[in-house]
Amino acid sequence: MLIDTYGRVATDLRVSLTDRCNLRCTYCMPEEGLQWLAKPDLLTDDEIVRLIDIAVRMLGIEEVRFTGGEPLLRPGLVGIVERVAALTPRPQTSLTTNGIGLKRTAAALKAAGLDRVNVSLDTLRPDVFKTLTRRDRHKDVIEGLEAAHEAGLTPVKINSVLMPGLNDDEAPDLLAWAIEHGYEQRFIEQMPLDAQHGWKREGMVTAGDILTSLRTRFDLTPEGADERGSAPAERWLVDGGPHRVGVIASVTRPFCAACDRTRLTADGQIRTCLFATEETDLCAALRSGAPDEEIARIWRLAMWGKKAGAGLDDPSFVQPDRPMSAIGG
């Protein structure tokens, strides 16, 4: 079991498979990209599967989410998914992706055992997409969403970040489009995980702003805390249901008290929080020949030291030195 001093138990593992990405989203990284991790520093496929096996078999992990950077850039992704889906007990598996390449890989990922996907799509306007991501790939994302739905990687969830002056007027249109196509829409407050440290609390589109915008077109009924559990998204029934919309208010409505996540970076570090400023090295233990029991002990000790919360509204908050592309969303 992975438990901390506040009584929270981690059952959800986020695994970053690569720090690389084929987009350059303005809220994540600079246009020229970043200094990528050297290949020898990355965990191998076998190392990733071994660590996930330890987490599932010895530490109580029930769900594994593959992230990046962009996980579809990982050459061995399908094989990793297949091996993880074969573990005992079998964890639920999901993938967070920008959708580029999903048209080509969705069917193979489903056959390998992937359960569902989250796809980032911040706008329905190709020109705004190009401005936000610095790439002209909007059509590829739309086709990737369609392929995921057809392959049965459901529910297909769309993650959208709204930026002032760019797409902050699109919340109702995005929700209407998601409902029309059978996707589940989620909005995420912009978080301070950009490599250029340009995030400003006073300039972000808040959960309150998003809900106000949605209510100009839809009737929203809160789903309630019992239904939410430890999920990061607060959810509302849209026009009485059955469709739902979620809002992840990491900044203005932190959900740290119910957090059930632990994170493994692409280079084998354990992060107890997306906003953590400290990491615990599992890669070194792995490569020095440590047995599974020792790796599990190190992991438990790291989680025991997890802090109470991110404190994003605290003036003393220190932004992590790794961008989101390096630690997984």
Short mmCIF file of C-alpha atoms in Angstrom, two decimals, residues 3-246:
data_model
loop_
_atom_site.label_atom_id
_atom_site.label_comp_id
_atom_site.label_asym_id
_atom_site.label_seq_id
_atom_site.Cartn_x
_atom_site.Cartn_y
_atom_site.Cartn_z
CA ILE A 3 -0.07 5.70 2.08
CA ASP A 4 1.02 9.14 3.29
CA THR A 5 0.98 10.79 6.70
CA TYR A 6 -2.41 12.38 5.92
CA GLY A 7 -4.06 9.01 5.37
CA ARG A 8 -4.31 9.29 1.58
CA VAL A 9 -3.79 6.03 -0.32
CA ALA A 10 -2.41 6.10 -3.86
CA THR A 11 -4.14 3.65 -6.20
CA ASP A 12 -3.61 5.59 -9.46
CA LEU A 13 -0.20 5.56 -11.17
CA ARG A 14 0.67 8.10 -13.89
CA VAL A 15 3.56 6.88 -16.05
CA SER A 16 5.42 9.33 -18.30
CA LEU A 17 6.82 7.36 -21.23
CA THR A 18 8.75 10.22 -22.83
CA ASP A 19 9.43 13.91 -22.34
CA ARG A 20 9.20 14.59 -26.08
CA CYS A 21 6.18 16.09 -27.80
CA ASN A 22 5.25 16.93 -31.39
CA LEU A 23 3.34 20.09 -30.37
CA ARG A 24 4.65 23.26 -28.75
CA CYS A 25 1.64 24.39 -26.70
CA THR A 26 2.17 27.88 -25.36
CA TYR A 27 1.15 26.86 -21.82
CA CYS A 28 3.65 23.98 -21.72
CA MET A 29 6.92 24.73 -23.51
CA PRO A 30 8.76 27.31 -25.62
CA GLU A 31 8.52 27.28 -29.41
CA GLU A 32 12.04 25.89 -29.83
CA GLY A 33 11.25 22.97 -27.54
CA LEU A 34 13.33 21.81 -24.59
CA GLN A 35 16.54 19.94 -23.90
CA TRP A 36 15.23 16.38 -24.13
CA LEU A 37 16.38 13.56 -21.91
CA ALA A 38 19.21 11.48 -23.35
CA LYS A 39 18.11 8.00 -24.44
CA PRO A 40 20.29 6.19 -21.83
CA ASP A 41 18.53 8.18 -19.10
CA LEU A 42 15.09 6.96 -20.16
CA LEU A 43 13.62 3.83 -18.63
CA THR A 44 13.59 0.90 -21.03
CA ASP A 45 10.36 -0.92 -21.87
CA ASP A 46 11.36 -3.76 -19.54
CA GLU A 47 12.13 -1.34 -16.70
CA ILE A 48 8.80 0.43 -17.09
CA VAL A 49 6.87 -2.83 -17.02
CA ARG A 50 8.82 -4.09 -14.02
CA LEU A 51 8.11 -0.92 -12.01
CA ILE A 52 4.42 -1.03 -12.92
CA ASP A 53 4.32 -4.72 -11.93
CA ILE A 54 5.80 -3.86 -8.53
CA ALA A 55 3.25 -1.08 -8.11
CA VAL A 56 0.32 -3.33 -9.04
CA ARG A 57 1.43 -6.51 -7.27
CA MET A 58 2.99 -5.07 -4.12
CA LEU A 59 1.73 -1.50 -3.65
CA GLY A 60 -1.99 -1.58 -4.41
CA ILE A 61 -2.05 0.34 -7.70
CA GLU A 62 -5.34 -0.26 -9.52
CA GLU A 63 -5.16 2.16 -12.46
CA VAL A 64 -2.27 3.02 -14.78
CA ARG A 65 -2.37 6.14 -16.95
CA PHE A 66 0.28 6.49 -19.68
CA THR A 67 1.36 10.08 -20.31
CA GLY A 68 4.26 12.02 -21.78
CA GLY A 69 5.28 14.42 -23.21
CA GLU A 70 3.35 12.68 -25.95
CA PRO A 71 3.14 8.92 -25.22
CA LEU A 72 2.34 8.02 -28.83
CA LEU A 73 5.94 8.97 -29.63
CA ARG A 74 7.19 6.04 -27.54
CA PRO A 75 8.21 3.34 -30.07
CA GLY A 76 7.33 0.45 -27.74
CA LEU A 77 4.01 1.82 -26.55
CA VAL A 78 1.74 -0.95 -27.86
CA GLY A 79 3.97 -3.64 -26.37
CA ILE A 80 4.12 -1.87 -23.01
CA VAL A 81 0.32 -1.61 -22.91
CA GLU A 82 -0.05 -5.29 -23.81
CA ARG A 83 2.34 -6.39 -21.05
CA VAL A 84 0.74 -4.15 -18.42
CA ALA A 85 -2.76 -5.34 -19.34
CA ALA A 86 -1.54 -8.91 -18.75
CA LEU A 87 -0.41 -8.21 -15.17
CA THR A 88 -2.13 -9.84 -12.20
CA PRO A 89 -4.16 -8.24 -10.82
CA ARG A 90 -5.00 -6.46 -14.06
CA PRO A 91 -4.99 -2.67 -13.67
CA GLN A 92 -7.31 -0.35 -15.56
CA THR A 93 -5.28 1.29 -18.33
CA SER A 94 -5.68 4.66 -20.00
CA LEU A 95 -3.69 7.10 -22.10
CA THR A 96 -3.46 10.90 -22.18
CA THR A 97 -2.49 12.10 -25.65
CA ASN A 98 -2.62 15.09 -27.96
CA GLY A 99 -4.32 12.82 -30.50
CA ILE A 100 -1.74 13.17 -33.27
CA GLY A 101 -1.01 9.63 -34.42
CA LEU A 102 -4.07 8.19 -32.69
CA LYS A 103 -5.78 7.52 -36.03
CA ARG A 104 -2.92 5.15 -36.85
CA THR A 105 -2.62 3.46 -33.44
CA ALA A 106 -6.08 3.42 -31.80
CA ALA A 107 -7.09 -0.05 -33.01
CA ALA A 108 -3.73 -1.59 -32.04
CA LEU A 109 -3.86 0.02 -28.58
CA LYS A 110 -7.37 -1.34 -28.01
CA ALA A 111 -6.29 -4.82 -29.11
CA ALA A 112 -3.31 -4.60 -26.73
CA GLY A 113 -5.63 -3.98 -23.78
CA LEU A 114 -5.89 -0.19 -23.43
CA ASP A 115 -9.24 0.70 -21.87
CA ARG A 116 -9.72 4.37 -22.79
CA VAL A 117 -8.09 7.67 -23.80
CA ASN A 118 -8.03 11.33 -22.82
CA VAL A 119 -7.32 13.62 -25.77
CA SER A 120 -6.22 17.25 -25.51
CA LEU A 121 -8.21 19.59 -27.76
CA ASP A 122 -8.37 23.24 -26.76
CA THR A 123 -10.27 24.67 -29.72
CA LEU A 124 -12.55 23.85 -32.64
CA ARG A 125 -10.89 26.52 -34.78
CA PRO A 126 -7.89 25.36 -36.84
CA ASP A 127 -6.32 28.84 -36.84
CA VAL A 128 -6.53 29.12 -33.05
CA PHE A 129 -5.15 25.58 -32.73
CA LYS A 130 -2.14 26.62 -34.80
CA THR A 131 -1.60 29.68 -32.58
CA LEU A 132 -1.90 27.68 -29.35
CA THR A 133 0.21 24.70 -30.40
CA ARG A 134 2.49 26.34 -33.00
CA ARG A 135 1.64 23.41 -35.29
CA ASP A 136 -0.97 22.96 -38.06
CA ARG A 137 -2.30 19.58 -36.89
CA HIS A 138 -5.94 20.26 -35.93
CA LYS A 139 -7.31 17.83 -38.53
CA ASP A 140 -5.07 15.05 -37.19
CA VAL A 141 -6.47 15.46 -33.69
CA ILE A 142 -10.09 15.37 -34.92
CA GLU A 143 -9.36 12.19 -36.89
CA GLY A 144 -7.60 10.70 -33.87
CA LEU A 145 -10.66 11.29 -31.71
CA GLU A 146 -12.87 9.59 -34.29
CA ALA A 147 -10.52 6.60 -34.48
CA ALA A 148 -10.43 6.23 -30.69
CA HIS A 149 -14.23 6.24 -30.52
CA GLU A 150 -14.53 3.71 -33.33
CA ALA A 151 -11.94 1.45 -31.68
CA GLY A 152 -13.93 1.40 -28.43
CA LEU A 153 -11.47 3.35 -26.28
CA THR A 154 -14.39 4.80 -24.38
CA PRO A 155 -15.36 6.98 -22.73
CA VAL A 156 -13.25 9.24 -24.93
CA LYS A 157 -12.57 12.31 -22.82
CA ILE A 158 -11.54 15.68 -24.23
CA ASN A 159 -9.29 17.89 -22.11
CA SER A 160 -9.42 21.62 -22.90
CA VAL A 161 -7.42 24.50 -21.47
CA LEU A 162 -8.91 27.96 -22.08
CA MET A 163 -6.56 30.90 -22.59
CA PRO A 164 -7.55 34.59 -22.34
CA GLY A 165 -7.94 36.26 -25.71
CA LEU A 166 -7.53 33.04 -27.67
CA ASN A 167 -10.20 30.44 -26.93
CA ASP A 168 -11.84 31.65 -23.72
CA ASP A 169 -15.15 32.07 -25.58
CA GLU A 170 -15.28 28.47 -26.81
CA ALA A 171 -16.47 26.56 -23.74
CA PRO A 172 -20.14 26.22 -24.87
CA ASP A 173 -19.12 25.31 -28.44
CA LEU A 174 -16.65 22.68 -27.24
CA LEU A 175 -19.23 21.09 -24.95
CA ALA A 176 -21.92 21.06 -27.65
CA TRP A 177 -19.48 19.50 -30.12
CA ALA A 178 -18.37 16.85 -27.61
CA ILE A 179 -21.97 15.87 -26.86
CA GLU A 180 -22.76 15.66 -30.57
CA HIS A 181 -19.87 13.24 -31.15
CA GLY A 182 -20.29 11.13 -28.02
CA TYR A 183 -17.24 12.42 -26.14
CA GLU A 184 -17.01 13.58 -22.52
CA GLN A 185 -15.80 17.18 -22.24
CA ARG A 186 -13.51 18.35 -19.45
CA PHE A 187 -12.03 21.79 -18.90
CA ILE A 188 -8.75 22.25 -17.02
CA GLU A 189 -7.55 25.44 -15.41
CA GLN A 190 -4.16 26.48 -16.77
CA MET A 191 -1.52 25.34 -14.29
CA PRO A 192 1.94 26.81 -13.55
CA LEU A 193 3.87 24.12 -15.39
CA ASP A 194 5.17 26.08 -18.39
CA ALA A 195 8.90 25.91 -18.98
CA GLN A 196 9.14 29.65 -19.60
CA HIS A 197 7.41 30.44 -16.27
CA GLY A 198 4.93 32.80 -17.92
CA TRP A 199 1.93 31.66 -15.86
CA LYS A 200 0.15 34.37 -13.87
CA ARG A 201 -2.67 33.64 -11.44
CA GLU A 202 -4.53 36.85 -12.27
CA GLY A 203 -4.55 36.15 -16.01
CA MET A 204 -6.00 32.63 -16.03
CA VAL A 205 -9.50 31.51 -17.00
CA THR A 206 -10.93 30.08 -13.77
CA ALA A 207 -13.42 27.29 -13.15
CA GLY A 208 -15.94 29.98 -12.20
CA ASP A 209 -15.41 31.71 -15.55
CA ILE A 210 -15.88 28.43 -17.40
CA LEU A 211 -19.10 27.52 -15.58
CA THR A 212 -20.53 31.01 -16.11
CA SER A 213 -19.84 30.69 -19.84
CA LEU A 214 -21.37 27.19 -20.06
CA ARG A 215 -24.52 28.31 -18.25
CA THR A 216 -25.27 30.81 -21.02
CA ARG A 217 -26.31 27.79 -23.11
CA PHE A 218 -26.74 24.78 -20.78
CA ASP A 219 -28.43 23.90 -17.52
CA LEU A 220 -25.82 22.35 -15.21
CA THR A 221 -26.68 20.16 -12.21
CA PRO A 222 -23.84 19.27 -9.80
CA GLU A 223 -23.15 15.55 -9.64
CA GLY A 224 -22.02 15.76 -6.02
CA ALA A 225 -19.03 14.78 -3.89
CA ASP A 226 -20.13 11.15 -3.46
CA GLU A 227 -20.05 10.59 -7.23
CA ARG A 228 -16.74 12.44 -7.59
CA GLY A 229 -14.73 10.42 -5.07
CA SER A 230 -11.01 11.07 -5.64
CA ALA A 231 -11.41 12.14 -9.28
CA PRO A 232 -9.80 15.50 -10.08
CA ALA A 233 -12.81 16.71 -12.09
CA GLU A 234 -15.96 18.13 -10.55
CA ARG A 235 -18.78 17.01 -12.84
CA TRP A 236 -22.16 18.41 -13.79
CA LEU A 237 -25.10 16.81 -15.59
CA VAL A 238 -25.82 18.75 -18.77
CA ASP A 239 -29.50 19.65 -19.27
CA GLY A 240 -30.53 16.90 -16.85
CA GLY A 241 -28.27 14.22 -18.37
CA PRO A 242 -27.14 11.75 -19.46
CA HIS A 243 -24.25 13.85 -20.75
CA ARG A 244 -21.73 15.27 -18.28
CA VAL A 245 -19.10 17.97 -18.26
CA GLY A 246 -16.12 18.09 -15.93
#
